[in-house]
Amino acid sequence: EPEVTQTPSHQVTQMGQEVILRCVPISNHLYFYWYRQILGQKVEFLVSFYNNEISEKSEIFDDQFSVERPDGSNFTLKIRSTKLEDSAMYFCASSERTKQYFGPGTRLTVT
Amino acid sequence: SQQGEEDPQALSIQEGENATMNCSYKTSINNLQWYRQNSGRGLVHLILIRSNEREKHSGRLRVTLDTSKKSSSLLITASRAADTASYFCATEGISSGSARQLTFGSGTQLTVLP
């Protein structure tokens, strides 16, 4: 069965640094998403993307965050200047319509 | 309670028993989905029920939806040790956006003892 893949599996960065989290959605999917899960907390929606533009975004997704689909396969989340509170698991998801398939996540640790 | 709250927060049962988890939500929805997460891993989609459906089955899973009470339940029958995981409900709200966000609950940690 096709899967969403994410790289890296674990990223450690210093506060203030930029990070790019990468995702390869399922190939025939048109809708893409980023979620995050702070340790011990709920999975929270960050942003959705369709037709090469942001469809919806949450309050968490401020100017420090951006998303891009640089080519036909990758979908990236950039955090420009990381803060300690950005430490979390970041999940990418994709969907053809309604059912969202999640990747295994990238654990981001900001020190 | 917040959108997509599960209860109980933790459930421990013996292998072979049935496990029932409940979810409540506040706003109108298009559908409700249940996901499973093994410790520190990704989310696996289990089942989706649309707002106009009342019950759905998939293998050992049975999901019900009561939109008048804004609640759903997930029943896992004949549980196995491998079912040990966290289970989350997630609601897709009614939105004008094309790509619709899911709102997750805080989850039920299920432990199935061998």
PDB file of C-alpha atoms in Angstrom:
ATOM      1  CA  GLU A   1       0.000   0.000   0.000  1.00  0.00           C
ATOM      2  CA  PRO A   2       1.332   3.496  -0.813  1.00  0.00           C
ATOM      3  CA  GLU A   3       2.702   5.450   2.136  1.00  0.00           C
ATOM      4  CA  VAL A   4       3.492   8.996   3.091  1.00  0.00           C
ATOM      5  CA  THR A   5       7.176   9.312   3.906  1.00  0.00           C
ATOM      6  CA  GLN A   6       8.934  11.963   5.961  1.00  0.00           C
ATOM      7  CA  THR A   7      12.572  12.933   6.438  1.00  0.00           C
ATOM      8  CA  PRO A   8      14.436  13.226   8.657  1.00  0.00           C
ATOM      9  CA  SER A   9      12.966  11.014  11.356  1.00  0.00           C
ATOM     10  CA  HIS A  10      14.671  13.128  14.019  1.00  0.00           C
ATOM     11  CA  GLN A  11      16.057  16.640  13.754  1.00  0.00           C
ATOM     12  CA  VAL A  12      17.947  18.434  16.498  1.00  0.00           C
ATOM     13  CA  THR A  13      18.501  22.154  16.049  1.00  0.00           C
ATOM     14  CA  GLN A  14      19.505  25.166  18.061  1.00  0.00           C
ATOM     15  CA  MET A  15      17.078  27.918  18.928  1.00  0.00           C
ATOM     16  CA  GLY A  16      16.946  30.545  16.207  1.00  0.00           C
ATOM     17  CA  GLN A  17      17.990  28.191  13.427  1.00  0.00           C
ATOM     18  CA  GLU A  18      15.917  27.445  10.354  1.00  0.00           C
ATOM     19  CA  VAL A  19      14.673  23.920   9.750  1.00  0.00           C
ATOM     20  CA  ILE A  20      13.019  22.302   6.774  1.00  0.00           C
ATOM     21  CA  LEU A  21      10.948  19.188   7.283  1.00  0.00           C
ATOM     22  CA  ARG A  22      10.309  17.124   4.196  1.00  0.00           C
ATOM     23  CA  CYS A  23       7.433  14.958   3.148  1.00  0.00           C
ATOM     24  CA  VAL A  24       6.628  12.859   0.114  1.00  0.00           C
ATOM     25  CA  PRO A  25       2.845  12.499  -0.094  1.00  0.00           C
ATOM     26  CA  ILE A  26       1.102   9.620  -1.830  1.00  0.00           C
ATOM     27  CA  SER A  27       1.529  10.219  -5.529  1.00  0.00           C
ATOM     28  CA  ASN A  28      -2.054  10.654  -6.725  1.00  0.00           C
ATOM     29  CA  HIS A  29      -3.170  12.717  -3.733  1.00  0.00           C
ATOM     30  CA  LEU A  30      -4.118  16.346  -4.194  1.00  0.00           C
ATOM     31  CA  TYR A  31      -4.500  17.578  -0.615  1.00  0.00           C
ATOM     32  CA  PHE A  32      -1.600  17.956   1.773  1.00  0.00           C
ATOM     33  CA  TYR A  33      -1.421  18.759   5.465  1.00  0.00           C
ATOM     34  CA  TRP A  34       0.964  19.398   8.338  1.00  0.00           C
ATOM     35  CA  TYR A  35       0.079  18.633  11.951  1.00  0.00           C
ATOM     36  CA  ARG A  36       2.159  18.669  15.082  1.00  0.00           C
ATOM     37  CA  GLN A  37       2.016  16.871  18.402  1.00  0.00           C
ATOM     38  CA  ILE A  38       3.815  18.273  21.408  1.00  0.00           C
ATOM     39  CA  LEU A  39       4.852  15.481  23.754  1.00  0.00           C
ATOM     40  CA  GLY A  40       1.880  14.298  25.783  1.00  0.00           C
ATOM     41  CA  GLN A  41      -0.572  16.610  24.026  1.00  0.00           C
ATOM     42  CA  LYS A  42      -3.130  16.428  21.229  1.00  0.00           C
ATOM     43  CA  VAL A  43      -2.341  16.330  17.549  1.00  0.00           C
ATOM     44  CA  GLU A  44      -2.864  19.882  16.297  1.00  0.00           C
ATOM     45  CA  PHE A  45      -3.587  21.051  12.779  1.00  0.00           C
ATOM     46  CA  LEU A  46      -1.112  23.499  11.291  1.00  0.00           C
ATOM     47  CA  VAL A  47      -1.911  23.978   7.611  1.00  0.00           C
ATOM     48  CA  SER A  48      -3.564  22.444   4.581  1.00  0.00           C
ATOM     49  CA  PHE A  49      -2.502  22.877   0.977  1.00  0.00           C
ATOM     50  CA  TYR A  50      -4.330  22.351  -2.290  1.00  0.00           C
ATOM     51  CA  ASN A  51      -3.771  23.442  -5.852  1.00  0.00           C
ATOM     52  CA  ASN A  52      -0.428  24.996  -4.967  1.00  0.00           C
ATOM     53  CA  GLU A  53      -1.736  27.267  -2.272  1.00  0.00           C
ATOM     54  CA  ILE A  54      -2.630  27.234   1.395  1.00  0.00           C
ATOM     55  CA  SER A  55      -6.246  26.227   1.903  1.00  0.00           C
ATOM     56  CA  GLU A  56      -6.528  26.608   5.669  1.00  0.00           C
ATOM     57  CA  LYS A  57      -4.138  27.415   8.485  1.00  0.00           C
ATOM     58  CA  SER A  58      -4.387  27.483  12.255  1.00  0.00           C
ATOM     59  CA  GLU A  59      -3.338  30.165  14.711  1.00  0.00           C
ATOM     60  CA  ILE A  60      -0.159  28.187  15.336  1.00  0.00           C
ATOM     61  CA  PHE A  61       0.914  28.662  11.716  1.00  0.00           C
ATOM     62  CA  ASP A  62       2.316  32.168  12.057  1.00  0.00           C
ATOM     63  CA  ASP A  63       4.859  34.055   9.953  1.00  0.00           C
ATOM     64  CA  GLN A  64       7.643  31.783  11.166  1.00  0.00           C
ATOM     65  CA  PHE A  65       6.124  28.895   9.241  1.00  0.00           C
ATOM     66  CA  SER A  66       5.880  28.348   5.519  1.00  0.00           C
ATOM     67  CA  VAL A  67       5.032  25.463   3.232  1.00  0.00           C
ATOM     68  CA  GLU A  68       6.119  24.691  -0.264  1.00  0.00           C
ATOM     69  CA  ARG A  69       5.662  22.085  -2.936  1.00  0.00           C
ATOM     70  CA  PRO A  70       8.929  22.650  -4.775  1.00  0.00           C
ATOM     71  CA  ASP A  71       8.424  19.864  -7.293  1.00  0.00           C
ATOM     72  CA  GLY A  72       5.896  17.211  -8.201  1.00  0.00           C
ATOM     73  CA  SER A  73       6.639  14.984  -5.243  1.00  0.00           C
ATOM     74  CA  ASN A  74       7.906  16.862  -2.186  1.00  0.00           C
ATOM     75  CA  PHE A  75       5.961  18.932   0.332  1.00  0.00           C
ATOM     76  CA  THR A  76       8.007  20.885   2.849  1.00  0.00           C
ATOM     77  CA  LEU A  77       7.437  22.734   6.101  1.00  0.00           C
ATOM     78  CA  LYS A  78       9.935  25.450   6.958  1.00  0.00           C
ATOM     79  CA  ILE A  79      10.336  27.033  10.361  1.00  0.00           C
ATOM     80  CA  ARG A  80      12.417  30.162   9.934  1.00  0.00           C
ATOM     81  CA  SER A  81      13.670  30.793  13.452  1.00  0.00           C
ATOM     82  CA  THR A  82      12.964  27.902  15.780  1.00  0.00           C
ATOM     83  CA  LYS A  83      11.875  28.392  19.373  1.00  0.00           C
ATOM     84  CA  LEU A  84      12.072  25.937  22.247  1.00  0.00           C
ATOM     85  CA  GLU A  85       8.299  25.518  22.105  1.00  0.00           C
ATOM     86  CA  ASP A  86       8.524  24.291  18.505  1.00  0.00           C
ATOM     87  CA  SER A  87       9.863  20.987  19.842  1.00  0.00           C
ATOM     88  CA  ALA A  88       7.285  18.404  18.794  1.00  0.00           C
ATOM     89  CA  MET A  89       6.496  15.571  16.415  1.00  0.00           C
ATOM     90  CA  TYR A  90       5.525  16.985  13.029  1.00  0.00           C
ATOM     91  CA  PHE A  91       3.255  14.850  10.894  1.00  0.00           C
ATOM     92  CA  CYS A  92       2.623  15.266   7.214  1.00  0.00           C
ATOM     93  CA  ALA A  93      -0.585  13.868   5.737  1.00  0.00           C
ATOM     94  CA  SER A  94      -2.108  13.631   2.300  1.00  0.00           C
ATOM     95  CA  SER A  95      -5.531  12.750   0.978  1.00  0.00           C
ATOM     96  CA  GLU A  96      -7.280  12.082  -2.276  1.00  0.00           C
ATOM     97  CA  ARG A  97     -10.509  13.405  -0.815  1.00  0.00           C
ATOM     98  CA  THR A  98     -11.467  12.815   2.799  1.00  0.00           C
ATOM     99  CA  LYS A  99      -9.386  10.037   4.344  1.00  0.00           C
ATOM    100  CA  GLN A 100      -6.051  11.430   5.422  1.00  0.00           C
ATOM    101  CA  TYR A 101      -2.969   9.231   5.394  1.00  0.00           C
ATOM    102  CA  PHE A 102      -0.268  10.218   7.846  1.00  0.00           C
ATOM    103  CA  GLY A 103       3.470   9.858   7.602  1.00  0.00           C
ATOM    104  CA  PRO A 104       5.590   8.464  10.449  1.00  0.00           C
ATOM    105  CA  GLY A 105       6.533  11.942  11.647  1.00  0.00           C
ATOM    106  CA  THR A 106       9.670  13.975  12.241  1.00  0.00           C
ATOM    107  CA  ARG A 107      10.671  14.516  15.830  1.00  0.00           C
ATOM    108  CA  LEU A 108      12.008  18.074  16.102  1.00  0.00           C
ATOM    109  CA  THR A 109      14.065  18.919  19.163  1.00  0.00           C
ATOM    110  CA  VAL A 110      15.027  22.549  19.655  1.00  0.00           C
ATOM    111  CA  THR A 111      17.807  23.140  22.184  1.00  0.00           C
TER     112      THR A 111
ATOM    113  CA  SER B   1     -14.997  19.576  27.028  1.00  0.00           C
ATOM    114  CA  GLN B   2     -13.059  20.428  23.913  1.00  0.00           C
ATOM    115  CA  GLN B   3     -13.779  19.281  20.368  1.00  0.00           C
ATOM    116  CA  GLY B   4     -13.036  15.583  20.063  1.00  0.00           C
ATOM    117  CA  GLU B   5     -12.655  14.463  23.643  1.00  0.00           C
ATOM    118  CA  GLU B   6     -12.302  10.760  24.293  1.00  0.00           C
ATOM    119  CA  ASP B   7     -13.128   8.796  27.347  1.00  0.00           C
ATOM    120  CA  PRO B   8     -11.840   6.959  29.139  1.00  0.00           C
ATOM    121  CA  GLN B   9      -8.357   8.454  29.051  1.00  0.00           C
ATOM    122  CA  ALA B  10      -6.913   5.032  29.782  1.00  0.00           C
ATOM    123  CA  LEU B  11      -8.372   1.542  29.499  1.00  0.00           C
ATOM    124  CA  SER B  12      -6.800  -1.747  30.496  1.00  0.00           C
ATOM    125  CA  ILE B  13      -8.428  -5.056  29.527  1.00  0.00           C
ATOM    126  CA  GLN B  14      -7.577  -8.723  29.126  1.00  0.00           C
ATOM    127  CA  GLU B  15      -6.926 -10.254  25.729  1.00  0.00           C
ATOM    128  CA  GLY B  16     -10.165 -11.484  24.205  1.00  0.00           C
ATOM    129  CA  GLU B  17     -12.334  -8.857  25.882  1.00  0.00           C
ATOM    130  CA  ASN B  18     -14.036  -6.042  24.029  1.00  0.00           C
ATOM    131  CA  ALA B  19     -12.822  -2.451  24.321  1.00  0.00           C
ATOM    132  CA  THR B  20     -15.137   0.522  23.976  1.00  0.00           C
ATOM    133  CA  MET B  21     -13.903   4.070  23.618  1.00  0.00           C
ATOM    134  CA  ASN B  22     -16.101   7.147  23.390  1.00  0.00           C
ATOM    135  CA  CYS B  23     -15.626  10.507  21.753  1.00  0.00           C
ATOM    136  CA  SER B  24     -17.603  13.706  22.119  1.00  0.00           C
ATOM    137  CA  TYR B  25     -17.393  16.799  19.992  1.00  0.00           C
ATOM    138  CA  LYS B  26     -18.961  20.230  19.904  1.00  0.00           C
ATOM    139  CA  THR B  27     -19.384  21.588  16.381  1.00  0.00           C
ATOM    140  CA  SER B  28     -21.144  20.255  13.288  1.00  0.00           C
ATOM    141  CA  ILE B  29     -19.070  17.814  11.294  1.00  0.00           C
ATOM    142  CA  ASN B  30     -18.777  16.293   7.832  1.00  0.00           C
ATOM    143  CA  ASN B  31     -17.302  13.093   9.183  1.00  0.00           C
ATOM    144  CA  LEU B  32     -15.534  11.557  12.145  1.00  0.00           C
ATOM    145  CA  GLN B  33     -12.451   9.404  11.851  1.00  0.00           C
ATOM    146  CA  TRP B  34     -10.664   7.120  14.275  1.00  0.00           C
ATOM    147  CA  TYR B  35      -6.894   6.778  14.276  1.00  0.00           C
ATOM    148  CA  ARG B  36      -4.473   4.601  16.152  1.00  0.00           C
ATOM    149  CA  GLN B  37      -0.996   5.574  17.295  1.00  0.00           C
ATOM    150  CA  ASN B  38       1.584   3.218  18.681  1.00  0.00           C
ATOM    151  CA  SER B  39       3.952   4.850  21.131  1.00  0.00           C
ATOM    152  CA  GLY B  40       6.086   7.499  19.409  1.00  0.00           C
ATOM    153  CA  ARG B  41       4.929   6.450  15.960  1.00  0.00           C
ATOM    154  CA  GLY B  42       2.688   7.786  13.215  1.00  0.00           C
ATOM    155  CA  LEU B  43      -1.083   7.803  13.007  1.00  0.00           C
ATOM    156  CA  VAL B  44      -2.821   4.923  11.308  1.00  0.00           C
ATOM    157  CA  HIS B  45      -6.290   5.515   9.882  1.00  0.00           C
ATOM    158  CA  LEU B  46      -8.794   2.973  11.167  1.00  0.00           C
ATOM    159  CA  ILE B  47     -12.251   3.951  10.030  1.00  0.00           C
ATOM    160  CA  LEU B  48     -14.286   6.923   8.822  1.00  0.00           C
ATOM    161  CA  ILE B  49     -17.974   7.516   9.444  1.00  0.00           C
ATOM    162  CA  ARG B  50     -19.871  10.258   7.643  1.00  0.00           C
ATOM    163  CA  SER B  51     -22.348  12.537   9.348  1.00  0.00           C
ATOM    164  CA  ASN B  52     -25.286  10.818   7.627  1.00  0.00           C
ATOM    165  CA  GLU B  53     -24.200   7.353   8.815  1.00  0.00           C
ATOM    166  CA  ARG B  54     -25.048   5.837  12.178  1.00  0.00           C
ATOM    167  CA  GLU B  55     -22.900   2.730  12.280  1.00  0.00           C
ATOM    168  CA  LYS B  56     -19.984   1.253  10.395  1.00  0.00           C
ATOM    169  CA  HIS B  57     -18.010  -1.960  10.645  1.00  0.00           C
ATOM    170  CA  SER B  58     -14.515  -2.885   9.578  1.00  0.00           C
ATOM    171  CA  GLY B  59     -13.172  -6.249  10.681  1.00  0.00           C
ATOM    172  CA  ARG B  60     -13.132  -6.243  14.486  1.00  0.00           C
ATOM    173  CA  LEU B  61     -13.988  -2.538  14.607  1.00  0.00           C
ATOM    174  CA  ARG B  62     -17.450  -1.092  15.022  1.00  0.00           C
ATOM    175  CA  VAL B  63     -18.046   2.641  15.051  1.00  0.00           C
ATOM    176  CA  THR B  64     -21.253   4.422  15.911  1.00  0.00           C
ATOM    177  CA  LEU B  65     -22.128   8.062  15.448  1.00  0.00           C
ATOM    178  CA  ASP B  66     -24.914   9.988  17.145  1.00  0.00           C
ATOM    179  CA  THR B  67     -24.991  13.482  15.684  1.00  0.00           C
ATOM    180  CA  SER B  68     -27.838  14.550  17.990  1.00  0.00           C
ATOM    181  CA  LYS B  69     -25.602  13.869  20.991  1.00  0.00           C
ATOM    182  CA  LYS B  70     -22.419  14.804  19.127  1.00  0.00           C
ATOM    183  CA  SER B  71     -20.776  11.577  20.158  1.00  0.00           C
ATOM    184  CA  SER B  72     -19.154   8.504  18.675  1.00  0.00           C
ATOM    185  CA  SER B  73     -17.947   5.196  20.002  1.00  0.00           C
ATOM    186  CA  LEU B  74     -15.294   2.780  18.812  1.00  0.00           C
ATOM    187  CA  LEU B  75     -15.673  -0.865  19.756  1.00  0.00           C
ATOM    188  CA  ILE B  76     -12.816  -3.294  19.273  1.00  0.00           C
ATOM    189  CA  THR B  77     -14.014  -6.859  19.650  1.00  0.00           C
ATOM    190  CA  ALA B  78     -11.918  -9.830  20.744  1.00  0.00           C
ATOM    191  CA  SER B  79      -8.959  -7.625  21.589  1.00  0.00           C
ATOM    192  CA  ARG B  80      -5.366  -8.745  21.134  1.00  0.00           C
ATOM    193  CA  ALA B  81      -2.143  -7.631  22.799  1.00  0.00           C
ATOM    194  CA  ALA B  82      -1.192  -6.044  19.459  1.00  0.00           C
ATOM    195  CA  ASP B  83      -4.161  -3.668  19.815  1.00  0.00           C
ATOM    196  CA  THR B  84      -2.296  -1.897  22.605  1.00  0.00           C
ATOM    197  CA  ALA B  85      -1.980   1.716  21.402  1.00  0.00           C
ATOM    198  CA  SER B  86      -3.497   5.170  21.738  1.00  0.00           C
ATOM    199  CA  TYR B  87      -6.764   5.703  19.904  1.00  0.00           C
ATOM    200  CA  PHE B  88      -7.879   9.133  18.727  1.00  0.00           C
ATOM    201  CA  CYS B  89     -11.051  10.425  17.231  1.00  0.00           C
ATOM    202  CA  ALA B  90     -10.723  13.257  14.744  1.00  0.00           C
ATOM    203  CA  THR B  91     -13.505  15.368  13.340  1.00  0.00           C
ATOM    204  CA  GLU B  92     -13.621  17.063   9.989  1.00  0.00           C
ATOM    205  CA  GLY B  93     -15.666  20.212  10.385  1.00  0.00           C
ATOM    206  CA  ILE B  94     -17.940  21.807   7.861  1.00  0.00           C
ATOM    207  CA  SER B  95     -15.760  24.257   6.001  1.00  0.00           C
ATOM    208  CA  SER B  96     -15.652  26.136   2.771  1.00  0.00           C
ATOM    209  CA  GLY B  97     -12.015  25.210   2.331  1.00  0.00           C
ATOM    210  CA  SER B  98     -11.031  22.528  -0.127  1.00  0.00           C
ATOM    211  CA  ALA B  99      -8.540  20.733   2.097  1.00  0.00           C
ATOM    212  CA  ARG B 100     -10.223  20.279   5.444  1.00  0.00           C
ATOM    213  CA  GLN B 101      -8.471  20.116   8.738  1.00  0.00           C
ATOM    214  CA  LEU B 102      -8.975  17.388  11.280  1.00  0.00           C
ATOM    215  CA  THR B 103      -9.475  18.268  14.928  1.00  0.00           C
ATOM    216  CA  PHE B 104      -8.112  15.548  17.177  1.00  0.00           C
ATOM    217  CA  GLY B 105      -9.132  14.524  20.649  1.00  0.00           C
ATOM    218  CA  SER B 106      -6.717  13.777  23.447  1.00  0.00           C
ATOM    219  CA  GLY B 107      -6.992  10.036  22.969  1.00  0.00           C
ATOM    220  CA  THR B 108      -7.587   6.863  24.905  1.00  0.00           C
ATOM    221  CA  GLN B 109      -4.580   4.763  25.859  1.00  0.00           C
ATOM    222  CA  LEU B 110      -5.639   1.131  25.477  1.00  0.00           C
ATOM    223  CA  THR B 111      -3.594  -1.609  27.095  1.00  0.00           C
ATOM    224  CA  VAL B 112      -4.486  -5.212  26.273  1.00  0.00           C
ATOM    225  CA  LEU B 113      -2.945  -7.641  28.699  1.00  0.00           C
ATOM    226  CA  PRO B 114      -1.985 -11.110  27.409  1.00  0.00           C
TER     227      PRO B 114
END
